Short mmCIF file of C-alpha atoms in Angstrom, two decimals:
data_model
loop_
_atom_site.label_atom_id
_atom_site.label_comp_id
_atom_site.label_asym_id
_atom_site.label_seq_id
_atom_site.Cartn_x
_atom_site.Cartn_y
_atom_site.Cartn_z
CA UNK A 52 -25.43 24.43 -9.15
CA UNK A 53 -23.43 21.96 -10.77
CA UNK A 54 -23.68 18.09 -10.40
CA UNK A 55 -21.00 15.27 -10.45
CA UNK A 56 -21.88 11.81 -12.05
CA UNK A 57 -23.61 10.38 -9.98
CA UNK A 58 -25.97 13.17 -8.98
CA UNK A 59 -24.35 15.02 -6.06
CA UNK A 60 -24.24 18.71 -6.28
CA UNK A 61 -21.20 20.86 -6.81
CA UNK A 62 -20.18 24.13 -5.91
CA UNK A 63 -18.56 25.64 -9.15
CA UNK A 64 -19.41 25.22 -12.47
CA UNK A 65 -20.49 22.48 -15.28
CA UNK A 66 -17.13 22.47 -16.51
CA UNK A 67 -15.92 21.83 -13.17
CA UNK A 68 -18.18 18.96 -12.80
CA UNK A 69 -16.94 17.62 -16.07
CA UNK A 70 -13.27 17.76 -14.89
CA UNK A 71 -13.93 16.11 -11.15
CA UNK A 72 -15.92 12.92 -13.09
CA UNK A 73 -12.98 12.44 -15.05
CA UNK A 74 -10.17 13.16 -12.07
CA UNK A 75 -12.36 10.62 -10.20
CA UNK A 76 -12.94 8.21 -12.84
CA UNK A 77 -8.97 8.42 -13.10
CA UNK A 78 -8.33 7.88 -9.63
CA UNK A 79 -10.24 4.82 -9.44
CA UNK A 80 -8.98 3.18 -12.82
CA UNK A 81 -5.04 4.34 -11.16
CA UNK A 82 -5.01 6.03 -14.72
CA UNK A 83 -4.30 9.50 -16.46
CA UNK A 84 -3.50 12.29 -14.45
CA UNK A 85 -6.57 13.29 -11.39
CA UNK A 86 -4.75 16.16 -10.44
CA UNK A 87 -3.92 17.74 -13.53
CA UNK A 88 -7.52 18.00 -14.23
CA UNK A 89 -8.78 18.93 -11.03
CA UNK A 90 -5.78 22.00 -11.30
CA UNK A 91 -7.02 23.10 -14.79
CA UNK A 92 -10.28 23.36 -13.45
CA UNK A 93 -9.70 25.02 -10.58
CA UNK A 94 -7.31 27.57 -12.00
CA UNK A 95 -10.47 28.91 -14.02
CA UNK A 96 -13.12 28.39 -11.26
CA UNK A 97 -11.99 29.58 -8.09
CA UNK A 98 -15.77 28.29 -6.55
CA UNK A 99 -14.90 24.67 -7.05
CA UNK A 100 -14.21 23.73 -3.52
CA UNK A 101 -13.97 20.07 -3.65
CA UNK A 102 -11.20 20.43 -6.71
CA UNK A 103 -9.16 22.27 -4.07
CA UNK A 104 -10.10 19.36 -1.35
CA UNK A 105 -9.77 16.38 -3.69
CA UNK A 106 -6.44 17.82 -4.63
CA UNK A 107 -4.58 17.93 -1.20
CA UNK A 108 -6.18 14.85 -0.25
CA UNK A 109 -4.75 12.95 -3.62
CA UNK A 110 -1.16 14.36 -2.54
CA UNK A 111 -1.60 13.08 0.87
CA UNK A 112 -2.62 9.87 -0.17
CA UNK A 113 -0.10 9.32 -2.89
CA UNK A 114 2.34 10.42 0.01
CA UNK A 115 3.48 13.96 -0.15
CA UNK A 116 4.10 15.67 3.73
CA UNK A 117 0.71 17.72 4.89
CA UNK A 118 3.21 20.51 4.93
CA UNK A 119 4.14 20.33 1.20
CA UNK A 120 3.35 23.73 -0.78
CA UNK A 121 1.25 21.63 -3.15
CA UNK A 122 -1.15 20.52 -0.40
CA UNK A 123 -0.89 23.74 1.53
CA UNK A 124 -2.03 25.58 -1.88
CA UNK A 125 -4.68 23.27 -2.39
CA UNK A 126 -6.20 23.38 1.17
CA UNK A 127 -6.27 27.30 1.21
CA UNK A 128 -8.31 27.49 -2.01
CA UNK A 129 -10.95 24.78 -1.29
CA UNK A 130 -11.08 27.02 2.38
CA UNK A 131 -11.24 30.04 -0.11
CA UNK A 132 -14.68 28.46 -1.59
CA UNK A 133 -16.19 26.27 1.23
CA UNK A 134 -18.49 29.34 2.10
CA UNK A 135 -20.45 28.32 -0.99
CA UNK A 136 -20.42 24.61 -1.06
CA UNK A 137 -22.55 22.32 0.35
CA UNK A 138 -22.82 20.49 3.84
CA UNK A 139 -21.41 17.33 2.15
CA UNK A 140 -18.47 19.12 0.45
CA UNK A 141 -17.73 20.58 4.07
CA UNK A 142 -17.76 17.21 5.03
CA UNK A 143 -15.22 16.50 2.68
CA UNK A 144 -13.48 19.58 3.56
CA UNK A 145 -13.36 18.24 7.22
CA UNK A 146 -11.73 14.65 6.68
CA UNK A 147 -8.73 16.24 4.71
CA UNK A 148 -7.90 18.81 7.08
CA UNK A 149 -7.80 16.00 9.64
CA UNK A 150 -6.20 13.85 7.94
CA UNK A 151 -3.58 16.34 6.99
CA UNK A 152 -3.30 17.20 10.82
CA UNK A 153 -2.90 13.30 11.82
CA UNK A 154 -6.37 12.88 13.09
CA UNK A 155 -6.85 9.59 11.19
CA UNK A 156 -9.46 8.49 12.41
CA UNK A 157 -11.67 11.66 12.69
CA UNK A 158 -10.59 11.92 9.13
CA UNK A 159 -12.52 8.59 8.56
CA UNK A 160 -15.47 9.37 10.52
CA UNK A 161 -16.10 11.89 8.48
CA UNK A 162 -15.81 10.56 5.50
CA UNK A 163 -18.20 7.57 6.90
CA UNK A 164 -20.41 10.28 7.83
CA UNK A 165 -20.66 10.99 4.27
CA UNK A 166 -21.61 7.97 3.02
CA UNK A 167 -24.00 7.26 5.36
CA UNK A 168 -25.91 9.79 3.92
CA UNK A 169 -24.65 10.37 0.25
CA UNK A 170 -23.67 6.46 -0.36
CA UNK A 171 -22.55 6.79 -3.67
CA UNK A 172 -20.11 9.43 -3.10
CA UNK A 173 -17.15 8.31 -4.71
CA UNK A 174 -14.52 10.33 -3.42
CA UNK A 175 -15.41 9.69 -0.12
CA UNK A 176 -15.61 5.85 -0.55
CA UNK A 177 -12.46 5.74 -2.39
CA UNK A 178 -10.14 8.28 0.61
CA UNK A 179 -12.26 6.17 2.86
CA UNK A 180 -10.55 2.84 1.32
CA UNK A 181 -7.18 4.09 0.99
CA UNK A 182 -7.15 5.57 4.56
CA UNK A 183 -8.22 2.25 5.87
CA UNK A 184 -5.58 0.55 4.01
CA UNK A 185 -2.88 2.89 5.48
CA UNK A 186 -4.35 2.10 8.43
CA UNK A 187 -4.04 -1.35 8.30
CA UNK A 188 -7.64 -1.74 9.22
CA UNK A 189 -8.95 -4.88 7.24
CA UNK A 190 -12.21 -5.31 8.63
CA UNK A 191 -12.67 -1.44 7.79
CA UNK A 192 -11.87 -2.04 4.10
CA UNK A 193 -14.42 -4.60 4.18
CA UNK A 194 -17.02 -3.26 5.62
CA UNK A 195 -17.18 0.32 4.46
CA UNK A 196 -17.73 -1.12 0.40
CA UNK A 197 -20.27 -3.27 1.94
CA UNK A 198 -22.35 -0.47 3.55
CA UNK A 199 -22.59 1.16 0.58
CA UNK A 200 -22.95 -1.20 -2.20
CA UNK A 201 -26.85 -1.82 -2.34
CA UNK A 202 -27.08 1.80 -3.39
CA UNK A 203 -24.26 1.70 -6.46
CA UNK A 204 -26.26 0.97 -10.15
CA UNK A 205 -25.08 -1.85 -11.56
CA UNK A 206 -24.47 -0.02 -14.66
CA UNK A 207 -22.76 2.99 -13.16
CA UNK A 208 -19.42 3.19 -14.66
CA UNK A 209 -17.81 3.04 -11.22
CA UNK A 210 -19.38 0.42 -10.01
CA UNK A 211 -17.10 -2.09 -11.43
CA UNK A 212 -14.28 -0.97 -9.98
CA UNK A 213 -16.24 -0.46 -6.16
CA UNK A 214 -16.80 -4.24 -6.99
CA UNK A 215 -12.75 -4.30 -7.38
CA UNK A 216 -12.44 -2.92 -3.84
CA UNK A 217 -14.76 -4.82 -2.13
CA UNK A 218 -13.06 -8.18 -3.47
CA UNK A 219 -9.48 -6.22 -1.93
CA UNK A 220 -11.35 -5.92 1.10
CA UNK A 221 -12.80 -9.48 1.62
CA UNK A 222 -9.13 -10.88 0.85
CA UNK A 223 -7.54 -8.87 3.46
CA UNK A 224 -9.92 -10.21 6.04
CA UNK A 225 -9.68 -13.69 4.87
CA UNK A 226 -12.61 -14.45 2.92
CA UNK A 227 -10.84 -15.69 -0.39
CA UNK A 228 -14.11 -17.78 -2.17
CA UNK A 229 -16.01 -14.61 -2.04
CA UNK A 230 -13.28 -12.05 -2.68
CA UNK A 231 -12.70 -14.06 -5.98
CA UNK A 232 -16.22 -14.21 -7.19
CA UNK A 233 -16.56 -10.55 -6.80
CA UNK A 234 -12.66 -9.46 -8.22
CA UNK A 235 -14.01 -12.01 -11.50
CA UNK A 236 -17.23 -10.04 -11.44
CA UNK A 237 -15.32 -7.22 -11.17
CA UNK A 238 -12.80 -7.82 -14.57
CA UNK A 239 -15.76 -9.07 -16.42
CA UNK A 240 -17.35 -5.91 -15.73
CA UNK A 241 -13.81 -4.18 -16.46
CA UNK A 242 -10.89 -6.01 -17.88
CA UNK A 243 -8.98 -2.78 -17.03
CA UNK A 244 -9.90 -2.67 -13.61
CA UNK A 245 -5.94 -2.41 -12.03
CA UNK A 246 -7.07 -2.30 -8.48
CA UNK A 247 -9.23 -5.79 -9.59
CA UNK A 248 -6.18 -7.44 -10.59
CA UNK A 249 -4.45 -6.69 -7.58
CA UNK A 250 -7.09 -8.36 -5.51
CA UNK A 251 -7.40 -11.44 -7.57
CA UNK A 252 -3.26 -11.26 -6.89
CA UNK A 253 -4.12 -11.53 -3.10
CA UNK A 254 -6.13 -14.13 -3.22
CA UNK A 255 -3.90 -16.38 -5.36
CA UNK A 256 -0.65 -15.08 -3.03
CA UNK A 257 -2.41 -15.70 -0.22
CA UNK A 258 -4.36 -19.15 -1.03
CA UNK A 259 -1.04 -20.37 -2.36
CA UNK A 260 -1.84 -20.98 -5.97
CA UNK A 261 1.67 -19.68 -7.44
CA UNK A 262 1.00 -20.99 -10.84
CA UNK A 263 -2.01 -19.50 -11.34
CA UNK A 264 -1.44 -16.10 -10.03
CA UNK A 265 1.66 -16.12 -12.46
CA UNK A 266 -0.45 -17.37 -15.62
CA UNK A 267 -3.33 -14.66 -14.40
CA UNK A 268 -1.05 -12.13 -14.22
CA UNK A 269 0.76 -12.58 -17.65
CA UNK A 270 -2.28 -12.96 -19.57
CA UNK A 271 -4.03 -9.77 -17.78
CA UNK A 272 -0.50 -7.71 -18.40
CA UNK A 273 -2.05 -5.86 -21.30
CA UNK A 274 -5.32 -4.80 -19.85
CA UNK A 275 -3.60 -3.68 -16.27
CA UNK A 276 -0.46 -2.11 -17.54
CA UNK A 277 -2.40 1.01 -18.84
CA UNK A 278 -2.85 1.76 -15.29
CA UNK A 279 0.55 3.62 -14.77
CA UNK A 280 -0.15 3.98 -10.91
CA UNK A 281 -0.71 0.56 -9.94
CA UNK A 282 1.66 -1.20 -13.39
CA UNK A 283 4.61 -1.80 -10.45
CA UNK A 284 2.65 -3.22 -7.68
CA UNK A 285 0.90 -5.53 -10.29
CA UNK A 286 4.22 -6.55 -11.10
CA UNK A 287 5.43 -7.23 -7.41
CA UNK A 288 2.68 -9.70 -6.97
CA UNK A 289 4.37 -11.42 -10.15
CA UNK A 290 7.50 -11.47 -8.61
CA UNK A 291 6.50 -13.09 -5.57
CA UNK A 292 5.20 -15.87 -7.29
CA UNK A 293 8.14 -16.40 -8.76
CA UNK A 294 10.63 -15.74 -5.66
CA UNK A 295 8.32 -18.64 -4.03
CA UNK A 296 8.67 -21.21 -7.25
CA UNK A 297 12.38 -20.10 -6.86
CA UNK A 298 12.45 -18.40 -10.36
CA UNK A 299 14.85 -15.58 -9.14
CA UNK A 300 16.65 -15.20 -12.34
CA UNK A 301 13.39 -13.90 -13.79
CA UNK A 302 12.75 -11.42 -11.05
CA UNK A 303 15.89 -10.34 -11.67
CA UNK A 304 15.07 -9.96 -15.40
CA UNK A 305 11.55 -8.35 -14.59
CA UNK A 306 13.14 -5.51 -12.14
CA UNK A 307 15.92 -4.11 -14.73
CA UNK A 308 13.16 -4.31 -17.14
CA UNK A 309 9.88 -3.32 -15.25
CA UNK A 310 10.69 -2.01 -11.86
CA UNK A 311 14.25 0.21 -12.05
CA UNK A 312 13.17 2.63 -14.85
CA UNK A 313 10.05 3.56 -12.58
CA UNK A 314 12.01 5.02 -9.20
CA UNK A 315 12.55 8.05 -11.89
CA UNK A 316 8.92 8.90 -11.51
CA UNK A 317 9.21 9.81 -7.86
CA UNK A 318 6.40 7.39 -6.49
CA UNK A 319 6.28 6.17 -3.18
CA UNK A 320 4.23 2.75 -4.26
CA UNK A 321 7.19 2.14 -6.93
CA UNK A 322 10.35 3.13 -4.11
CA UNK A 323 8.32 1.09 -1.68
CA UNK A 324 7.83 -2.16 -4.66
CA UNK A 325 11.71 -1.59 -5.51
CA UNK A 326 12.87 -1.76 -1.46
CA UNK A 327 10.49 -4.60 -0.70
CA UNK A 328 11.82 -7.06 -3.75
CA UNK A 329 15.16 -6.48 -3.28
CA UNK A 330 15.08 -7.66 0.50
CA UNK A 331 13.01 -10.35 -0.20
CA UNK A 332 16.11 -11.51 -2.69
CA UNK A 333 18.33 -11.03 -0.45
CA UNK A 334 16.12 -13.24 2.28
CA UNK A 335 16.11 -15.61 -0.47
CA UNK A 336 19.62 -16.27 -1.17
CA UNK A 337 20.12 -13.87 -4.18
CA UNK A 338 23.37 -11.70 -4.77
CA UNK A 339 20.92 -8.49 -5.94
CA UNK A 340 24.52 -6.62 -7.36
CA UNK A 341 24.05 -3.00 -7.55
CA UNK A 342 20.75 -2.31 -7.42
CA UNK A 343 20.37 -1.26 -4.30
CA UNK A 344 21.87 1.99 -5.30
CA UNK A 345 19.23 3.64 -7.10
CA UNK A 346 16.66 2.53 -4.86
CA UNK A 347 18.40 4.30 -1.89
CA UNK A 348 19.49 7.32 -3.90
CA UNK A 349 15.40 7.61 -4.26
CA UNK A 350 14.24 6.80 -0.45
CA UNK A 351 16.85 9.19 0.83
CA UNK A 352 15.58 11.98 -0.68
CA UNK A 353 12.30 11.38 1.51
CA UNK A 354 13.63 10.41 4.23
CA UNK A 355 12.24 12.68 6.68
CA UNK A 356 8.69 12.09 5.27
CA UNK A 357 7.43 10.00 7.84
CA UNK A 358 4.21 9.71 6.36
CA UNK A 359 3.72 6.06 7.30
CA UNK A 360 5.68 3.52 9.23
CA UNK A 361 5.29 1.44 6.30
CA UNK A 362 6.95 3.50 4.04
CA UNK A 363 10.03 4.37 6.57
CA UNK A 364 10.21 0.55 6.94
CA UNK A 365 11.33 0.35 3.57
CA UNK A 366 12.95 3.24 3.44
CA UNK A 367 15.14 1.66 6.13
CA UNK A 368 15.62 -1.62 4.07
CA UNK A 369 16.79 0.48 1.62
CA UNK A 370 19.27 3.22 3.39
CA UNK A 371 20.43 -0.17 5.20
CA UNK A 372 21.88 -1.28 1.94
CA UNK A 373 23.12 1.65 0.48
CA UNK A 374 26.53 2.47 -0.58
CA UNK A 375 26.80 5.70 1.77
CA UNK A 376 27.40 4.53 5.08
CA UNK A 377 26.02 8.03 6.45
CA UNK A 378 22.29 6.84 4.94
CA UNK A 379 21.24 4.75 7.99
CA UNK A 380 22.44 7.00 10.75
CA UNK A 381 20.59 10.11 8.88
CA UNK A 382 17.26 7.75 9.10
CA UNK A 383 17.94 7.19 12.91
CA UNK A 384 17.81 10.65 13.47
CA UNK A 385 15.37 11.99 11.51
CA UNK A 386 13.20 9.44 13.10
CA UNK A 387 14.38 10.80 16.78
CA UNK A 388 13.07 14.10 15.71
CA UNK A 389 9.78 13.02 14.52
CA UNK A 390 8.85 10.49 18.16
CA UNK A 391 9.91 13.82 19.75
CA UNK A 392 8.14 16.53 17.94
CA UNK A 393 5.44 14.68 15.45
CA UNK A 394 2.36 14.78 16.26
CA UNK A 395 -0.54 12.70 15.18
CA UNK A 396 -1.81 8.95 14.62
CA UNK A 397 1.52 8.16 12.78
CA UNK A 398 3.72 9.63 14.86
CA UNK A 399 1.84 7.28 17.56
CA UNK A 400 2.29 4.24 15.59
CA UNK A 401 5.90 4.55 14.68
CA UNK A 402 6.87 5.25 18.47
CA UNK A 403 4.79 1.86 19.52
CA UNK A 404 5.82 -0.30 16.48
CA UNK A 405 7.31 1.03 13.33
CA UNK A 406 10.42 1.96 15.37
CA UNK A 407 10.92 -1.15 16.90
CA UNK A 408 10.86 -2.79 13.15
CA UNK A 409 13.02 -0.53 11.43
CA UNK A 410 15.31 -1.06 14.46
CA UNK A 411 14.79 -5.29 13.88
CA UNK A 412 15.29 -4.57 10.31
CA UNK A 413 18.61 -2.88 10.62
CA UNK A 414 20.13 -4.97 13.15
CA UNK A 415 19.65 -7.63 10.58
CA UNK A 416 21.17 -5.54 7.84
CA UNK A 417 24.12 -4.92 10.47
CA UNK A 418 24.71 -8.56 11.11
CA UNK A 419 22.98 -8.23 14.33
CA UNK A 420 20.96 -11.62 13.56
CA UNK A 421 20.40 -12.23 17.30
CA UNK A 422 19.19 -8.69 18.10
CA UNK A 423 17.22 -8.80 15.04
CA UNK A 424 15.12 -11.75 16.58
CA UNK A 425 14.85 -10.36 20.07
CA UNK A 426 13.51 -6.68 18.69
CA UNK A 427 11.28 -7.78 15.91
CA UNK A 428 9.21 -11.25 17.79
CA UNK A 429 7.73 -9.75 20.55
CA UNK A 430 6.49 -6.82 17.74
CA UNK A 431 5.35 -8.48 14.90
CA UNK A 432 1.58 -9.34 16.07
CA UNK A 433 1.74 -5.20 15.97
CA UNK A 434 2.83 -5.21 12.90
CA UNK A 435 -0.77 -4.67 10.87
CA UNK A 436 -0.81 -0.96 12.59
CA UNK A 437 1.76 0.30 9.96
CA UNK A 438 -0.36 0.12 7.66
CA UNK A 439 -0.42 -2.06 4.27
CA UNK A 440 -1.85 -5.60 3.15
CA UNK A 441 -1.18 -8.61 4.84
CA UNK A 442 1.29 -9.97 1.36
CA UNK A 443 3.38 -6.83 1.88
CA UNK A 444 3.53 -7.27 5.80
CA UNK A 445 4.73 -10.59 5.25
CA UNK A 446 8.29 -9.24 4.73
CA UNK A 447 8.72 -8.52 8.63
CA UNK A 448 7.95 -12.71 9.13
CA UNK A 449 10.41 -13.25 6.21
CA UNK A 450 12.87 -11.28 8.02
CA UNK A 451 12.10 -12.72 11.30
CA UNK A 452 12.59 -16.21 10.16
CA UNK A 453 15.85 -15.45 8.22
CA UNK A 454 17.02 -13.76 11.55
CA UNK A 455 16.59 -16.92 13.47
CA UNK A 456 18.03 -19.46 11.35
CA UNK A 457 21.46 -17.08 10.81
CA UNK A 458 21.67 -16.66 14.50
CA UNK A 459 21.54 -20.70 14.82
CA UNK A 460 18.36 -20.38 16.77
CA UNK A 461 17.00 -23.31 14.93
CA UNK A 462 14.13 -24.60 17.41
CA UNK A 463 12.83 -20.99 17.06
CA UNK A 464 13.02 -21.26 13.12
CA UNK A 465 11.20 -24.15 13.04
CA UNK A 466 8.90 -23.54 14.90
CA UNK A 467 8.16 -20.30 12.96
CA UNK A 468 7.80 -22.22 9.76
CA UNK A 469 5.90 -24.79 11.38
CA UNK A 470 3.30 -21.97 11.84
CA UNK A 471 4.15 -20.92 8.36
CA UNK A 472 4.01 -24.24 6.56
CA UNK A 473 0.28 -24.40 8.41
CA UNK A 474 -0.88 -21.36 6.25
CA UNK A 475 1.51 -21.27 3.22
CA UNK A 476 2.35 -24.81 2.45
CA UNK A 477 4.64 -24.32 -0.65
CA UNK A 478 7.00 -26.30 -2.04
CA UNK A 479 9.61 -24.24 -1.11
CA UNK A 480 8.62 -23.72 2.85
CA UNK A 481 7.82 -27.42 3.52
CA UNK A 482 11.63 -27.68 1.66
CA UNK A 483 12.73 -24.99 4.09
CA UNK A 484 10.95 -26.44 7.44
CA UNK A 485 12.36 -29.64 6.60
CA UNK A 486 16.04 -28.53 6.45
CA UNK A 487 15.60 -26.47 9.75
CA UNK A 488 13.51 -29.45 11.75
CA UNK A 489 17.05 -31.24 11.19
CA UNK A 490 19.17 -28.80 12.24
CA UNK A 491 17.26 -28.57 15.22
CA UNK A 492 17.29 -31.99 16.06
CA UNK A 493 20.83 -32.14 16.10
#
């Protein structure tokens, strides 16, 4: 029997060993094309079970419908081939058809299972991360790298970029000294290291050092922009740098240039990039023109995904601003379908909280200022369960605060950016809490 990298049996052959080490090593660098290979290789080896799993669970996760052909193909071969894989490929087997069927978390217990027992698996540590991040489970991302991380080489290829994670997961759950140390580890390790970069772009975003994260991320632009998966959302951390030093003529500049051209690839990390800057100009006072078009033209045509509340969020910023007036009443009702026949964690999540955002977020669209603040406050302490990192979250406070000073409610704005000034004390919000603190004293 065959063996992967880092020593863990495969049903199938060599060749199909070869081509899973590189659709892996691809997946973690957010590089070259995983799926491709793992296809190739499983067009010639019908025994290679976990191409057929790691397949269907790299649609899923880069957001295609557990009803799409491509997954449905995918899942009947590696069920075609289980019979003579291993108890840990069964495993694997397991956590994508529950995760497929909305059964998040047995979908991650499974996968934990796995690395309890095989700890350097590295598809299962790297579905495990992504699930966790979909799931807006921080601690989760945290902890999961550091179960395993005594048992990773320190001169296995991959380990650099576990290192990468584990610095993403000790931002998200606050612990910023650390999460650098390890994200610089990580970069020394691998200068290429996308994921990496994106947590040292936390950890500057969310320890408010602007100026550096904008110098970091210009000088790293040639090692991370190989990483065609990831290039965007690099880029969005630039741009909030800049939104926040009020450089919006350069965001501008940096979405016709970097952001636009990529909604042609059909991405849900670039549509989702593309929504969330936009709105955030908008919040901040900037005429965005057209460009709203495009990026609605793209979320409509997913529309009734409903993958994640997250990505419906923005899909809602999005049809909320777009030149067919038919776009946002086509989201309400695809979303009444799903709360009444979805099933599964998602469906769960969007009913409790996701629907009462996207309903915040297009009263404000609408005008609605005052609804906007009554439907999105007594939600937004919810708001982690849609899934994403606390920097892209932030866009529901953003929206909140905006809601309350155009509705005149100005002892409610400040003291919202009272409580933001006491974690983000930029130039910009101190300039901001100022100028509401009067208007509320009047």
């Amino acid at each position: 029997m065959a063996k992967d990298q880092q020593g863990l049996t495969l049903a199938g052959s060599k060749a199909s060993a070869k081509a899973f080490d590189r659709a892996v090593a691809d997946y973690y660098a957010l590089s070259g094309d995983p799926v491709g290979a793992l296809k190739q290789a499983l067009a010639i080896d019908p025994g290679f079970a976990l191409g057929g799993v790691a397949i269907a669970g790299l649609f899923m996760i880069g957001g295609f419908r557990s009803d799409h052909p491509e997954v449905a193909a995918a899942l009947r071969a590696a069920e075609t081939a289980i019979a003579g894989a291993s108890a840990r490929e069964r495993l694997h087997l397991a956590a994508v058809r529950a995760w497929a069927a909305g059964r998040a978390s047995e979908a991650t217990l499974a996968w934990e299972a796995i690395l309890t027992d095989w700890p350097t698996d590295a598809l299962a540590l790297r579905f495990g991360q992504d699930a966790y991040f979909f799931l807006g489970q921080s601690l989760a991302l945290r902890d999961s790298i550091a179960r395993v991380l005594p048992a990773w080489d320190r001169d296995n290829p991959l380990t650099s970029f576990v290192l990468g994670a584990y610095a993403f997961g000790l931002e998200e759950t606050g612990e910023l000294g650390r999460a650098e140390d390890v994200g610089r580890d990580a970069l020394t390790r691998n200068p290429r290291d996308a994921w990496a970069v994106n947590a040292m772009a936390h950890v500057f975003e969310t320890a408010n050092r602007q100026e550096e994260g904008v110098a970091f991320l210009k000088e790293t632009r040639p090692d991370w922009s190989p990483a065609h998966f990831m290039v965007g959302h690099n880029g969005w951390h630039l741009a909030l740098y800049l939104i926040e030093q009020g450089r919006t003529a350069a965001v501008l500049a940096d979405y016709d240039r970097f952001v636009a051209p990529k909604l042609a690839d059909d991405m849900t990390l670039d549509r989702i990039d593309a929504a969330s800057l936009l709105w955030r100009l908008e919040l901040a006072g900037v005429d965005v023109g057209d460009r709203w078009g495009s990026v609605a033209q793209a979320w409509m045509a997913h529309v009734d995904d409903h993958v994640l509340a997250f990505n419906d969020l923005h899909c809602a910023f999005a049809a909320a601003r777009s030149q067919d007036p038919c776009d946002v009443e086509r989201l309400r009702r695809s979303l009444d379908d799903f709360e009444r026949h979805g099933v599964g964690h998602n469906r769960q999540v969007t009913a409790d909280v996701g629907r009462v955002l996207i309903d915040g977020a297009l009263a404000f669209a609408g005008g609605d200022f005052r609804g906007a603040v009554e439907t999105i406050l007594p939600a937004r302490y919810e708001a982690f369960r849609i899934g994403g990192s606390h920097a892209q979250r932030d866009i529901v406070n953003l929206t909140l605060i905006a809601a309350a000073e155009r509705s005149g409610q100005w002892r409610l704005a400040r003291a919202l950016l009272a409580e933001r000034v006491a974690v983000r004390a930029t130039a910009l919000t101190k300039k901001q809490y100022e100028e509401v603190a009067r208007r509320a004293a009047l």
